[in-house]
Coordinates of C-alpha atoms in Angstrom, one line a residue:
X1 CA 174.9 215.3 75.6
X2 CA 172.5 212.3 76.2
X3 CA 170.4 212.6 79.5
X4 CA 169.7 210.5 82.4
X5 CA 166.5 210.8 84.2
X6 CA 166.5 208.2 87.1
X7 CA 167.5 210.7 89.6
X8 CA 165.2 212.5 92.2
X9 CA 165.7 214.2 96.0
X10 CA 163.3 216.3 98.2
X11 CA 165.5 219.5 97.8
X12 CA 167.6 220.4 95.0
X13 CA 169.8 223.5 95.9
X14 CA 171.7 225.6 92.8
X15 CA 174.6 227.6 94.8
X16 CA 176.6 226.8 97.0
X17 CA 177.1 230.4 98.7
X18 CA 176.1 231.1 102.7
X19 CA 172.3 231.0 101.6
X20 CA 172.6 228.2 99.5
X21 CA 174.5 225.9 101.8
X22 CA 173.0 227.2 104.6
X23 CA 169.1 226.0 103.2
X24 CA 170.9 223.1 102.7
X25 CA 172.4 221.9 105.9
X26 CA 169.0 223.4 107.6
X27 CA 166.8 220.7 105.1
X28 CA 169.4 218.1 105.9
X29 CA 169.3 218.2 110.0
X30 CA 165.0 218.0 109.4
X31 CA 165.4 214.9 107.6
X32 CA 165.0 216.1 103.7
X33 CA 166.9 214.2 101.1
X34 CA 169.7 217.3 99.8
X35 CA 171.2 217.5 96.2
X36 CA 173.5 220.9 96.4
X37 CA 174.8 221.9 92.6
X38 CA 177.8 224.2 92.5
X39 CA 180.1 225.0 89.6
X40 CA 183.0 226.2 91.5
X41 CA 183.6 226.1 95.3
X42 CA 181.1 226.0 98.1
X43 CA 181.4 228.8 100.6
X44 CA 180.7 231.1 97.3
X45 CA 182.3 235.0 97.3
X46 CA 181.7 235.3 100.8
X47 CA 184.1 232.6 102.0
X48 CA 186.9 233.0 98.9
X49 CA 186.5 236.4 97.5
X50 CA 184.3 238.8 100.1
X51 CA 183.6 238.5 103.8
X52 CA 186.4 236.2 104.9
X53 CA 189.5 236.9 103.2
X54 CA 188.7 240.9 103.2
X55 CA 188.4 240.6 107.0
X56 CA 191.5 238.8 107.6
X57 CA 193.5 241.3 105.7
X58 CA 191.2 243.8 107.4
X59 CA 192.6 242.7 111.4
X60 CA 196.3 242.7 109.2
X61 CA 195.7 246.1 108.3
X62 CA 194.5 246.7 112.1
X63 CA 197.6 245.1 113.6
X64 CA 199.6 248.2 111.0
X65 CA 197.2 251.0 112.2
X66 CA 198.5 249.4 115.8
X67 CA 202.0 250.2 115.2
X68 CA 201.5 253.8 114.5
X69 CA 199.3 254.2 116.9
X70 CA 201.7 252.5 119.6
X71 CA 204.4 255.1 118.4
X72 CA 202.6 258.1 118.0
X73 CA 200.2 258.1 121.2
X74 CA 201.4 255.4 123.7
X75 CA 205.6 256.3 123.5
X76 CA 206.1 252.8 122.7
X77 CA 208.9 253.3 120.4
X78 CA 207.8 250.3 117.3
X79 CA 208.6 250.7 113.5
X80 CA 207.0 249.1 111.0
X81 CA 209.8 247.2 109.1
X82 CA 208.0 246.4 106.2
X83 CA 204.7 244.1 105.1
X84 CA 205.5 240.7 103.7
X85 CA 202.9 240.5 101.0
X86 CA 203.2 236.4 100.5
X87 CA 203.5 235.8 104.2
X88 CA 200.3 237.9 105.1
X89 CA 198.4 236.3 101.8
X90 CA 199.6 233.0 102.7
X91 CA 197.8 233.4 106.5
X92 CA 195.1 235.0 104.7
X93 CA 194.5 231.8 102.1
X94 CA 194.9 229.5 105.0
X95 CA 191.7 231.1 106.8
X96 CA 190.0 230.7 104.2
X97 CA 191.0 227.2 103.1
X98 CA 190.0 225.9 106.9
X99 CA 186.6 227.6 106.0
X100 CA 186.2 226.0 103.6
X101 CA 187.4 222.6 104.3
X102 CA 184.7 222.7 107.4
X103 CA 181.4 223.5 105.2
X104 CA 182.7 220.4 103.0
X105 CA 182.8 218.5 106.5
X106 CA 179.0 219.6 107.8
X107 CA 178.0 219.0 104.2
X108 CA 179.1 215.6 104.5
X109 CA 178.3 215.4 107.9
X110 CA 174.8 216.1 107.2
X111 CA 174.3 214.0 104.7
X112 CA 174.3 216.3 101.8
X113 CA 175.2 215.6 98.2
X114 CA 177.2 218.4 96.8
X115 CA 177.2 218.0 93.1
X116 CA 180.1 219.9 90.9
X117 CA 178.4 221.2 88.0
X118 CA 176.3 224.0 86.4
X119 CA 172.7 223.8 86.8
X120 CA 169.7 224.9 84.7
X121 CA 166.3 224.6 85.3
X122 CA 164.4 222.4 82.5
X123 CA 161.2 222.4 84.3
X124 CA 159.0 223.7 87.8
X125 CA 160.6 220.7 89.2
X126 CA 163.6 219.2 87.2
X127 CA 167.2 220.7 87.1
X128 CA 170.2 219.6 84.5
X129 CA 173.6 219.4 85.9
X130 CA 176.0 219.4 83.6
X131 CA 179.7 218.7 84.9
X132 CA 181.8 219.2 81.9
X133 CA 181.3 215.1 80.9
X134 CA 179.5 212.9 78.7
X135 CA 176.4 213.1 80.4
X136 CA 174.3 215.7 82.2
X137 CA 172.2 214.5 84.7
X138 CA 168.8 215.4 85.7
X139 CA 167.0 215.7 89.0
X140 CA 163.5 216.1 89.9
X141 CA 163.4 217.6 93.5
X142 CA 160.3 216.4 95.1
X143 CA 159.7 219.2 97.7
X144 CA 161.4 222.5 95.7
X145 CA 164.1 224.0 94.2
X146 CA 166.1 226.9 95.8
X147 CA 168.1 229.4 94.0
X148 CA 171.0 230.3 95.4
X149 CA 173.2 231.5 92.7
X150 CA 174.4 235.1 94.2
X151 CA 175.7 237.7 92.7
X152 CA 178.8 239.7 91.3
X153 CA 180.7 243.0 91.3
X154 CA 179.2 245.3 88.3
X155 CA 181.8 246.7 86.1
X156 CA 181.7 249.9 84.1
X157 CA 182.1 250.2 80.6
X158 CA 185.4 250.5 78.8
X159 CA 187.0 249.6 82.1
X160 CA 187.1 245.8 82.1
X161 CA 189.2 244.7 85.0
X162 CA 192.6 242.9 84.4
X163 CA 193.2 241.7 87.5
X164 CA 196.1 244.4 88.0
X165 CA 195.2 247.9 87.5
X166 CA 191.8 247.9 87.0
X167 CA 190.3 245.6 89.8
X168 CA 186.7 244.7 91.8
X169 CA 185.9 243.7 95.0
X170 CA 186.2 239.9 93.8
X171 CA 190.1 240.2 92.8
X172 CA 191.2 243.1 94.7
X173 CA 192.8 241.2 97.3
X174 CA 194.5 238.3 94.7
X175 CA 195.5 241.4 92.9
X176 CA 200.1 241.5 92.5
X177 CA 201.5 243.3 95.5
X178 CA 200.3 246.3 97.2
X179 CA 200.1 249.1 95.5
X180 CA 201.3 252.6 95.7
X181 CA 198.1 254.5 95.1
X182 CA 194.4 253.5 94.2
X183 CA 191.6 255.0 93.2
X184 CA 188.4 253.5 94.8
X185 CA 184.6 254.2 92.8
X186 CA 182.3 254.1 95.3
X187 CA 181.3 254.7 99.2
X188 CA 179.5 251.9 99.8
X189 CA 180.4 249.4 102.5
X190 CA 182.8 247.2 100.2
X191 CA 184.5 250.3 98.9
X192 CA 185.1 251.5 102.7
X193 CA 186.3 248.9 103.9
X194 CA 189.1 249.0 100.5
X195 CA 190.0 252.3 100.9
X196 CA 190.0 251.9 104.9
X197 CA 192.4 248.5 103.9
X198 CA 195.0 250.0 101.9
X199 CA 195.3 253.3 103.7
X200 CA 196.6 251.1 106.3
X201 CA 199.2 249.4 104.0
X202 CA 200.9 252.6 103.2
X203 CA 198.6 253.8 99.7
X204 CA 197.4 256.9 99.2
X205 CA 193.4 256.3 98.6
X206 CA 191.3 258.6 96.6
X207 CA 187.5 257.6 97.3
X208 CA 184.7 258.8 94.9
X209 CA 181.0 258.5 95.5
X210 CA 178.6 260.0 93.8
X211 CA 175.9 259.9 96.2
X212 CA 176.2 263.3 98.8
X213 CA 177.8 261.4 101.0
X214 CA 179.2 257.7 102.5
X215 CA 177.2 254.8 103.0
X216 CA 174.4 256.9 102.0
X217 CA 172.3 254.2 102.8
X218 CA 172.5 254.8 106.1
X219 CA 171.6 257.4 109.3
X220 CA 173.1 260.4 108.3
X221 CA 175.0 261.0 111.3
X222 CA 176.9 257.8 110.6
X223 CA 178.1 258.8 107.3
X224 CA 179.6 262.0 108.9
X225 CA 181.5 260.3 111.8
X226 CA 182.9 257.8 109.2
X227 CA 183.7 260.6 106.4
X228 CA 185.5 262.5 109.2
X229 CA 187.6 259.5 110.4
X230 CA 188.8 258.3 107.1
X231 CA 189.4 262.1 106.2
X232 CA 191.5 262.1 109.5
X233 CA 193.3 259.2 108.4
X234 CA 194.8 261.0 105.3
X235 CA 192.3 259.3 102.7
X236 CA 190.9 262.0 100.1
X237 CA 187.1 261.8 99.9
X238 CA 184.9 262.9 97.3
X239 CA 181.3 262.6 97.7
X240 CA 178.9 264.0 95.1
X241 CA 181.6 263.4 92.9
X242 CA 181.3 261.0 89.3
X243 CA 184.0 259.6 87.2
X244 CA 183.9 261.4 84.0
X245 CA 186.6 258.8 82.2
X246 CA 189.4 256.8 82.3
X247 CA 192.6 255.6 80.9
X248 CA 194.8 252.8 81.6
X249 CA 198.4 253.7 81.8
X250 CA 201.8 251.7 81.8
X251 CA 201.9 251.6 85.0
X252 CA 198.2 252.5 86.2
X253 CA 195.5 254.3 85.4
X254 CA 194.5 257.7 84.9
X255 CA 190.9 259.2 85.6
X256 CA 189.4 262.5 85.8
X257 CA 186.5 263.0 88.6
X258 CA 184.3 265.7 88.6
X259 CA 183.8 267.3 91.6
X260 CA 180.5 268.5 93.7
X261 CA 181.5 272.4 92.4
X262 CA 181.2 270.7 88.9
X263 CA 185.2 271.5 88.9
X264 CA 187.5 268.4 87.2
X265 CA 190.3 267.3 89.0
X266 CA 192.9 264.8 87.1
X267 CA 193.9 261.8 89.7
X268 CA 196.6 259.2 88.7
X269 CA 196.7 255.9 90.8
X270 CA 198.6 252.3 90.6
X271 CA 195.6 250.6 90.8
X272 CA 191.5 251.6 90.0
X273 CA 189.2 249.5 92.5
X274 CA 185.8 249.6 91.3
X275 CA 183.2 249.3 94.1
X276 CA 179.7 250.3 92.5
X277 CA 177.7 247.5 93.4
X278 CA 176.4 244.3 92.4
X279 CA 174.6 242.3 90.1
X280 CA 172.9 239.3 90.2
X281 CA 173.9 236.1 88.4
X282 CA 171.4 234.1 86.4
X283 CA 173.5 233.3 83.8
X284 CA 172.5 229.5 82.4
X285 CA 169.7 229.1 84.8
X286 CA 167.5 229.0 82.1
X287 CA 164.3 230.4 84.4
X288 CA 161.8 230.6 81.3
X289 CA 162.2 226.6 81.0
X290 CA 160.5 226.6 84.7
X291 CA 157.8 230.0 84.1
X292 CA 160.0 232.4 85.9
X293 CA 161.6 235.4 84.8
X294 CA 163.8 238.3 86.6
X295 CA 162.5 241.9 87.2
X296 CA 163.8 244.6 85.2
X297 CA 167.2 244.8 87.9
X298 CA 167.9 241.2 86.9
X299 CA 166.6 239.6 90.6
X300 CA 164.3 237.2 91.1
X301 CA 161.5 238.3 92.9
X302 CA 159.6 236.1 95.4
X303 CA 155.4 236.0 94.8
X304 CA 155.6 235.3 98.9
X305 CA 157.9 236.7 100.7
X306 CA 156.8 235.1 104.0
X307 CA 158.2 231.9 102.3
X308 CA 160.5 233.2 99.9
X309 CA 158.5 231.7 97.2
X310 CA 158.3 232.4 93.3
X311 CA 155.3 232.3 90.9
X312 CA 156.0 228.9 90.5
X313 CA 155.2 226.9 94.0
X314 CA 158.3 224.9 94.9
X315 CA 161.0 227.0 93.4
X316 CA 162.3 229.6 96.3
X317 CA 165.0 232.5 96.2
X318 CA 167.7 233.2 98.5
X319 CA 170.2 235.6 98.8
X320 CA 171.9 238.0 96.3
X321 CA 169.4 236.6 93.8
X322 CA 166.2 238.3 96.1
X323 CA 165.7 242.0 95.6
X324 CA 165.4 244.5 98.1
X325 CA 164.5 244.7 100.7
X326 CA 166.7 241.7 100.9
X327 CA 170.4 243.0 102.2
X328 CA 172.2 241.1 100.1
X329 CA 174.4 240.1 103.1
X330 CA 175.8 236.9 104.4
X331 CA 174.4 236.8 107.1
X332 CA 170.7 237.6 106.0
X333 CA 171.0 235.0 103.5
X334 CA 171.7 232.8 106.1
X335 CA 168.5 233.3 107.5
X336 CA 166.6 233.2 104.1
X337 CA 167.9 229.7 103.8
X338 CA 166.4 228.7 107.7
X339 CA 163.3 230.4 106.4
X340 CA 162.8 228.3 103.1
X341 CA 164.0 224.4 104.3
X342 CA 161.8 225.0 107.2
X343 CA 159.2 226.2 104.8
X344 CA 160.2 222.9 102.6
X345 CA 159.8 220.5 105.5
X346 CA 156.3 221.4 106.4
X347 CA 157.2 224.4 108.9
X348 CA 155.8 227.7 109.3
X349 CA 158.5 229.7 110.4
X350 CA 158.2 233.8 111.1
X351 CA 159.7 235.8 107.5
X352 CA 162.7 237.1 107.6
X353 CA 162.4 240.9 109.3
X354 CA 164.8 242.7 107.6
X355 CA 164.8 246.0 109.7
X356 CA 166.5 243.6 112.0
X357 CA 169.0 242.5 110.3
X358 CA 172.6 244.0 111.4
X359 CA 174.5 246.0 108.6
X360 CA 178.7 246.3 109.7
X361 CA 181.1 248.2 107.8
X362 CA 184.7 246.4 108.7
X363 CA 186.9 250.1 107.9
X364 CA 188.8 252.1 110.3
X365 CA 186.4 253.1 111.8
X366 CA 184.1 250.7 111.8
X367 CA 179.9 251.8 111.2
X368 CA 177.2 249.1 112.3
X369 CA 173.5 249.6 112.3
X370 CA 170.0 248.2 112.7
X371 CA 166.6 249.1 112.4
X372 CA 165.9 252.4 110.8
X373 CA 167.7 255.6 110.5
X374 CA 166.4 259.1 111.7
X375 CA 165.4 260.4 108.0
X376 CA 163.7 257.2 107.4
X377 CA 161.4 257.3 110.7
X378 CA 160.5 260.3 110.4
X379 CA 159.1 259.4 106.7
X380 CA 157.2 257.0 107.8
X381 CA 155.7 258.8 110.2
X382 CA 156.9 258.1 113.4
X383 CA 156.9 260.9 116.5
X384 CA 161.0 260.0 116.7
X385 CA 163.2 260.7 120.3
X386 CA 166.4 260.4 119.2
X387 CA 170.1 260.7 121.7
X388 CA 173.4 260.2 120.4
X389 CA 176.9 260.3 122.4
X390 CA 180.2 260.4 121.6
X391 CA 182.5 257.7 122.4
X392 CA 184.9 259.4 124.1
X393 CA 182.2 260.7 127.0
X394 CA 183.3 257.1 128.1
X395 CA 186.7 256.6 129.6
X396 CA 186.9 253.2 127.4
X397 CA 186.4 255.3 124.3
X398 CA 189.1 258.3 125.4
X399 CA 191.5 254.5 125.8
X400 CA 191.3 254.4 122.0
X401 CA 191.0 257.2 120.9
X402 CA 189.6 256.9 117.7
X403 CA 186.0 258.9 118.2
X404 CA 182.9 257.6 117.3
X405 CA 179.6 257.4 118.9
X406 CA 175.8 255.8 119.6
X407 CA 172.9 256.7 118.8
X408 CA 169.1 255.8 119.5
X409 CA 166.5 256.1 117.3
X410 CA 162.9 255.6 119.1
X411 CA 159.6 256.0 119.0
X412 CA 158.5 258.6 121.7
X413 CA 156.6 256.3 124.5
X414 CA 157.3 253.4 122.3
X415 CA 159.8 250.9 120.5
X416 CA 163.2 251.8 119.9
X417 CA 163.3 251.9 115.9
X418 CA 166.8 251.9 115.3
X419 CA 170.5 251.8 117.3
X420 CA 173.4 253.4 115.1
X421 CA 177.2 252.9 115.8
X422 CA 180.6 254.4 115.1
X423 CA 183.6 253.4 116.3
X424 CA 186.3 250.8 116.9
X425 CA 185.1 247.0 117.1
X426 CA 181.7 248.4 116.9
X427 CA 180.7 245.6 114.9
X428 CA 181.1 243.0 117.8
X429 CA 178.4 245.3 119.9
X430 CA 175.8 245.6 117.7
X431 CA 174.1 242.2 118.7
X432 CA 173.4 243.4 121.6
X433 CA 170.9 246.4 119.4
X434 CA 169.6 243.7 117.3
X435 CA 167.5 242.1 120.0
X436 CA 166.5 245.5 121.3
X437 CA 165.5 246.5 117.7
X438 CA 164.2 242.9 117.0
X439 CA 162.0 242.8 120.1
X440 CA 160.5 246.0 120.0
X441 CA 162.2 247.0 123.4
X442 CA 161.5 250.5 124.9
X443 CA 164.1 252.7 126.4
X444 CA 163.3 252.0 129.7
X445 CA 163.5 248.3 129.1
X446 CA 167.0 248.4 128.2
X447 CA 167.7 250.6 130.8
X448 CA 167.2 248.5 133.5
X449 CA 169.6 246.4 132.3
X450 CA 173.5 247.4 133.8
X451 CA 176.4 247.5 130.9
X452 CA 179.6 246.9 132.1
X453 CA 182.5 249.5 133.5
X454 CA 184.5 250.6 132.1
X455 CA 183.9 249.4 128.2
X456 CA 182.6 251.3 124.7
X457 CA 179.5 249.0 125.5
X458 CA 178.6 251.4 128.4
X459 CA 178.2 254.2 126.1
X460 CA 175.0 252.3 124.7
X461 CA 173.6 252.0 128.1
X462 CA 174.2 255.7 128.9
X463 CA 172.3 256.6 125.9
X464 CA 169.0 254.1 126.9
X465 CA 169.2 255.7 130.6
X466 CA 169.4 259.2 129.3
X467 CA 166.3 258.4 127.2
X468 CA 164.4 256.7 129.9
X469 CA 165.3 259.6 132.1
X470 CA 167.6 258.3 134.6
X471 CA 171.2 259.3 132.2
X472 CA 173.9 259.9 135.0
X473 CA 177.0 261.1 132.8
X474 CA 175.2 263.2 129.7
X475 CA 172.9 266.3 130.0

């Protein structure tokens, strides 16, 4: 393809995901010229595989639990008639198609150039756009270029997904109908929140980690109180557990798991949801043609991460591309992107402090955390106070029924290091934690401040006062 070269902006953004739009509406609104180069749709997984569309089907499957719970514990006599798959989907797409249509609009709005196409770097400065015509165009971005091309679902060898019985995070919900039975590899976040999902919908869930135990990434206590309410629910859980091999079937797949006791246990599902992880994508970024390279997990590692900068000055990182101890979450990306058009418009902002950045598991029941777990200040050597409480030592919490609890995590005479929730709608009160952990609050501080009667919130309060020495419902 021939090659024009007459084309130059301050920032030239490759992804169109939450970090990659993001840096770009941020670089916008302080007066940067914008070129933004995405190959499929802007909003990337989050909006049109991942966040949105699983937590619209998520509340769906919350509005189910609703009914049986209506029945069985309130005496208000409801059935479930059935679930209309293309009616629910159809809501479902809509959501996400508004989303969508409104980061075109602030795009626009802002002045930014969105460019359909896939982009390769050819230099530290220039970037080829090719758009499936005659002629790819190329770009020299004055200021920098940010990466932004995220990530996707690893798959396991010998079982490539079909998009029917063998499926990952990114097709699970555009998968035909609801199934009968799955399988779900992995107890991660994503692959609670899918086995959480079609419990709801009638499936019986098998869910196989191999770690000891759920989310094993975070506070202990958390991963019992979620094991035990999914257990409760009717979903099988295996932890410790690996998948020794698989088949697909006529109308499935069948697997055998080996167990914790090193026993094999044969399980047959409709459908195989694998949930392992991610990877990031690279693919036709041609890094070496600009000095860069990825580590040996496949992300690009920043040289400075107080600007999210590579090796190369002017090229920066954001989102699923950045290793840990990036979170590879939406809404951390969105604050790598603040970080690096601020830091491309002459700004110093503060790095991004990621043991303040909120981590929310959207299952039944939900898990939300900040800050660090027990185990992990303890390593580092902290002289840890810790209080927890059950949910249901509040009367709002007895109202739903559904257990749970708090816990505090602090230094003893000092900062609270991390807050740790279980519970329903847990994830709209952990905000409240991430200023506490953010700040560096101290019991006491947050005690002063009254929560309100009677909600779950209180609970959080109650645990603060009991550390600070003035608790009035917990011994």
């Amino acid at each position: 393809m021939a090659e024009i070269r007459d084309h130059t902006t301050d920032v030239l953004v490759i992804g169109g995901g939450t970090g990659g739009y993001g840096t770009a509406l941020r670089a916008a609104a302080l007066g940067l010229d914008v070129v933004l180069a995405e190959r499929d749709l802007v909003g990337g997984t989050c909006l049109h595989r991942g966040c949105i569309p699983s937590k619209a089907m998520l509340h769906a499957a919350e509005l189910v639990d609703g009914i049986a719970e209506a029945r069985e514990r309130w005496g208000v006599k409801a059935t479930l008639d059935s679930v209309d798959w293309p009616a629910l989907t159809a809501t479902r797409d809509d959501i996400v198609t508004r989303n969508h249509r409104g980061v075109e609009g602030h795009l626009a709005h802002a002045g930014v150039r969105v460019v359909r196409g896939s982009a390769s770097l050819t230099g530290p400065r220039t970037v080829r756009i090719d758009s499936g015509t005659e002629a790819g165009t190329v770009w020299t971005a004055r200021r920098g270029i940010v990466l932004a091309t995220g990530s996707r679902p690893r798959t396991l060898p010998g079982l490539e997904p079909d998009g029917a019985r063998v499926v990952t995070s990114d097709d699970a919900l555009f998968a035909p109908g609801l199934p009968g039975s799955v399988l779900v590899l992995g107890g991660g976040a994503i692959g609670v929140e899918y086995a959480s999902l079609h419990r709801s919908m009638g499936a019986e869930v098998t869910l196989v980690e191999a770690a000891e135990r759920l989310l094993p990434l975070e506070d202990a206590e958390v991963s019992r109180h979620l094991t035990r309410g999914l257990k409760k629910r009717g979903i099988d859980v295996r932890v410790g557990a690996r998948l020794e091999g698989a088949r697909m079937t006529e109308d499935g797949v069948r697997a055998v798991v080996r167990t914790a006791r090193g026993e094999t246990r044969a399980v047959t599902a409709e459908r195989l949801l694998v949930a392992v992880g991610r990877v990031p994508v690279t693919d036709g970024l041609n890094l070496a043609a600009a000095g860069l390279a990825t580590d040996p997990r496949g992300f690009v590692a920043p040289a400075d991460w107080s600007r999210l900068e590579t090796s190369v000055p002017g090229i920066h990182v954001v989102g699923d591309l950045l290793p840990p101890p990036s979170l590879g979450l939406a809404h951390a990306s969105f604050a790598e992107g603040l970080l690096v058009a601020e830091t491309l418009a002459g700004r110093t902002p503060p790095p991004v402090d990621y043991a303040a950045v909120p981590r929310v598991t959207y299952s039944a029941p939900q898990t939300a955390s900040v800050g660090l777990s027990e185990a992990e200040a303890r390593e580092r050597g902290h002289d840890v106070e810790v209080n927890s409480m059950p949910l249901t030592a509040v009367a709002k919490g007895m109202v739903h029924g559904q257990g749970g609890m708090v816990k505090v995590v602090a230094e003893r005479g000092g900062p609270v290091l991390g807050v740790h929730l279980v519970g329903p709608h847990v994830s709209e009160m952990i905000a409240e934690s991430q200023l506490i952990v953010g700040w560096e609050a101290e019991a006491a501080d947050v005690a002063h401040h009254i929560h309100p009667h009677p909600t779950l919130s209180e609970a959080v309060g109650e645990v603060f006062l009991s550390l600070a020495g003035r608790g009035l419902h917990q011994r």
